[in-house]
Coordinates of C-alpha atoms in Angstrom, one line a residue:
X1 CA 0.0 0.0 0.0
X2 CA 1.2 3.3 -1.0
X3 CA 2.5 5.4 2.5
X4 CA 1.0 8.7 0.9
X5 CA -2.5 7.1 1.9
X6 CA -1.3 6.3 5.2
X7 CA 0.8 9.6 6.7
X8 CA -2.6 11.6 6.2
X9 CA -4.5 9.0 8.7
X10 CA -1.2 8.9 11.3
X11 CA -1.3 12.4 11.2
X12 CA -4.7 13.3 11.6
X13 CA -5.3 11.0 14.7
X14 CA -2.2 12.8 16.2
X15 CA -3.1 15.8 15.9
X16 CA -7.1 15.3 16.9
X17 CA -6.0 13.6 20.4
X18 CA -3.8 16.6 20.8
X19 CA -5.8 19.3 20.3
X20 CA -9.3 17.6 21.5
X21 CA -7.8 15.3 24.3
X22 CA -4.5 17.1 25.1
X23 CA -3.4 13.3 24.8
X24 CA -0.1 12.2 23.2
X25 CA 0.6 9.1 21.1
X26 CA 4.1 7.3 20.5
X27 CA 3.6 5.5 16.9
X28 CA 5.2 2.0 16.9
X29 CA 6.2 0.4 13.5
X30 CA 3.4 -0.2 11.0
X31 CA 2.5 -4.1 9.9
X32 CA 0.3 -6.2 7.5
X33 CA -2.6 -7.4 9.5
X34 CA -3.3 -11.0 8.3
X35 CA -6.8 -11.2 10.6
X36 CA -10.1 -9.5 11.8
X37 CA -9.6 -9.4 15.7
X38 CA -9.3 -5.7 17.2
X39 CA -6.4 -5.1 19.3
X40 CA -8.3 -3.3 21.9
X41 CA -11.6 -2.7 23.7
X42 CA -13.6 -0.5 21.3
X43 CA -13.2 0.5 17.4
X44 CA -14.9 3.0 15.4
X45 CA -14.1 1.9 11.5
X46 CA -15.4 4.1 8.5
X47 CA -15.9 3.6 4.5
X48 CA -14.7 5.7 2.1
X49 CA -15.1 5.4 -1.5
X50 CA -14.1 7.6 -4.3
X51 CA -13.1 7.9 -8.2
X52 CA -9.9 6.7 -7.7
X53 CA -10.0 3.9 -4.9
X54 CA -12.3 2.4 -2.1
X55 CA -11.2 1.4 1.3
X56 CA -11.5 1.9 5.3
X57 CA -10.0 3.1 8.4
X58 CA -10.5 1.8 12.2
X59 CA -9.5 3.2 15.1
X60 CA -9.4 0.4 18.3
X61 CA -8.4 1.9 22.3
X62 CA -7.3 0.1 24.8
X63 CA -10.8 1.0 27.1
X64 CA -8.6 2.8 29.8
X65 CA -7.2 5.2 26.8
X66 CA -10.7 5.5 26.1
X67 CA -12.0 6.6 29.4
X68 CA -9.0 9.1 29.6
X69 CA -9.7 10.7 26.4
X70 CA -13.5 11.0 27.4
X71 CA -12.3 12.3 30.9
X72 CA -10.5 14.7 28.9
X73 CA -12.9 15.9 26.7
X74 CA -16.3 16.2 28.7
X75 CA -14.8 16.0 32.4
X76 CA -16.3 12.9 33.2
X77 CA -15.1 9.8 33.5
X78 CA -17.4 6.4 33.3
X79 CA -16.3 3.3 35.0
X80 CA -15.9 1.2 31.6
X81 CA -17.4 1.3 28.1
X82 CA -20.8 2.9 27.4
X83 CA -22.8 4.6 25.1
X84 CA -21.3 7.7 25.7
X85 CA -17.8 6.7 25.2
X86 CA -19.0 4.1 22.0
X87 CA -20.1 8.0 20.3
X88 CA -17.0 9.6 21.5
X89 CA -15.1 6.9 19.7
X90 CA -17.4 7.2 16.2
X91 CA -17.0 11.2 16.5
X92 CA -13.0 10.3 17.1
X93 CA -13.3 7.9 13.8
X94 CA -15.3 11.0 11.8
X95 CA -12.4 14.0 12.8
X96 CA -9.5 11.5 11.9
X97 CA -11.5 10.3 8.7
X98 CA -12.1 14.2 7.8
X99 CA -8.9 15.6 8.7
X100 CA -7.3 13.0 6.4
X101 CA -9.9 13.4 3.6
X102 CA -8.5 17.2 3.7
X103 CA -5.3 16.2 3.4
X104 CA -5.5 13.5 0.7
X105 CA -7.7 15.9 -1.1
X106 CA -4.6 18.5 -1.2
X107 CA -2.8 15.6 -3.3
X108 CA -5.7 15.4 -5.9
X109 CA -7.5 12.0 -4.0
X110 CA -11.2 12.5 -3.3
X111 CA -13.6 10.3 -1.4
X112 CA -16.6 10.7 0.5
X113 CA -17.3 9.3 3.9
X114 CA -19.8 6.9 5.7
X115 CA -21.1 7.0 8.9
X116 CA -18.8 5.5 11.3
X117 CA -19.9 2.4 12.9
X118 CA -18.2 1.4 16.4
X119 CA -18.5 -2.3 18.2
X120 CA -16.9 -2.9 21.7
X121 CA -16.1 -5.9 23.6
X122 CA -12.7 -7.9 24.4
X123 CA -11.3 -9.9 21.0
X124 CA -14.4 -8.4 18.8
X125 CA -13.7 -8.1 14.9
X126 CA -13.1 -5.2 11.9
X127 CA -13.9 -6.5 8.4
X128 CA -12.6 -3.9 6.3
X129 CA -14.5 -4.4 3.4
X130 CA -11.7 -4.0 0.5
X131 CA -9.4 -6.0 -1.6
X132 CA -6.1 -4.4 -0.6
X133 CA -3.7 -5.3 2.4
X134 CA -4.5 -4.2 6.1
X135 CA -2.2 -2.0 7.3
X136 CA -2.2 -1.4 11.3
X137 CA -0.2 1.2 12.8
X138 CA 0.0 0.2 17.1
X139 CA 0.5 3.9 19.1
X140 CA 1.2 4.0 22.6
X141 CA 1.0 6.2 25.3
X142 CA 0.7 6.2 29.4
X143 CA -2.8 5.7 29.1
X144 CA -3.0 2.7 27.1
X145 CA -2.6 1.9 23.2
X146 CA -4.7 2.7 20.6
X147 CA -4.1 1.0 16.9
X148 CA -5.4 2.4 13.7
X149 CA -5.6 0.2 10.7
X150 CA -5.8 1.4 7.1
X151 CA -6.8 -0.6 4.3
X152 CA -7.4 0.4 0.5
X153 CA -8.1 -1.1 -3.0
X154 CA -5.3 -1.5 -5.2
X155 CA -5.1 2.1 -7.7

């Protein structure tokens, strides 16, 4: 898979955690994913289809990451997974999604975007629905990991 369709995504979820969450991530070194099971505790994955190419993009915390996020961003902090954290998490997914569209779009690739779906749950699954490789990209940070996965029909 061509790196220029993955920076955008890396970058994007970087700087949204920042700025909405004041929360830093450490990438790790991406990888080919060879199966469906999340590597985490809840996932918000989006479509995204356009002239050129069709593909998706997850997002998966660890749920303590996820509770610290949504104790950074609304003050509150639940005792595990909930709705209010599961919309958090699809609103995450939709800000990473869009600030990526943006900057693909700067390098001539349009798309438009789905509504993000989000499942929780220890070992549950993310089909991505498209005939290229799975890349995942693992972040870490003192909160707990997050790992955002990439995947995009061959252009």
């Amino acid at each position: 898979m061509n790196v220029e369709f993955i920076n955008p995504f890396l970058s994007s979820l970087i700087n949204v955690l920042a700025t909405m969450a004041q929360t830093e991530l450490t990438p790790g070194k991406p990888k080919i994913k060879k199966d469906e099971i999340a590597l985490g505790d809840v996932s918000g994955l989006i479509g995204m289809v356009g002239p050129q190419t069709k593909g998706s993009f997850s997002i998966t915390f660890d749920e303590n990451l996820a509770l610290t996020i949504m104790e950074r961003m609304l003050g509150e902090r639940p005792d595990t997974i909930n709705e209010e954290v599961t919309d958090m998490v699809g609103e995450i997914t939709n800000m990473v999604t869009g600030g990526a569209k943006n900057l693909l779009g700067e390098k001539g690739y349009e798309f438009e975007m789905a509504t993000p779906i989000v499942v929780s749950g220890k070992n549950h699954t993310i089909t991505h629905k498209c005939e290229g490789a799975k890349i995942i990209m693992p972040f870490t940070s003192p909160d707990g990991d997050a790992n955002i996965e990439v995947s995009f029909d061959k252009l």
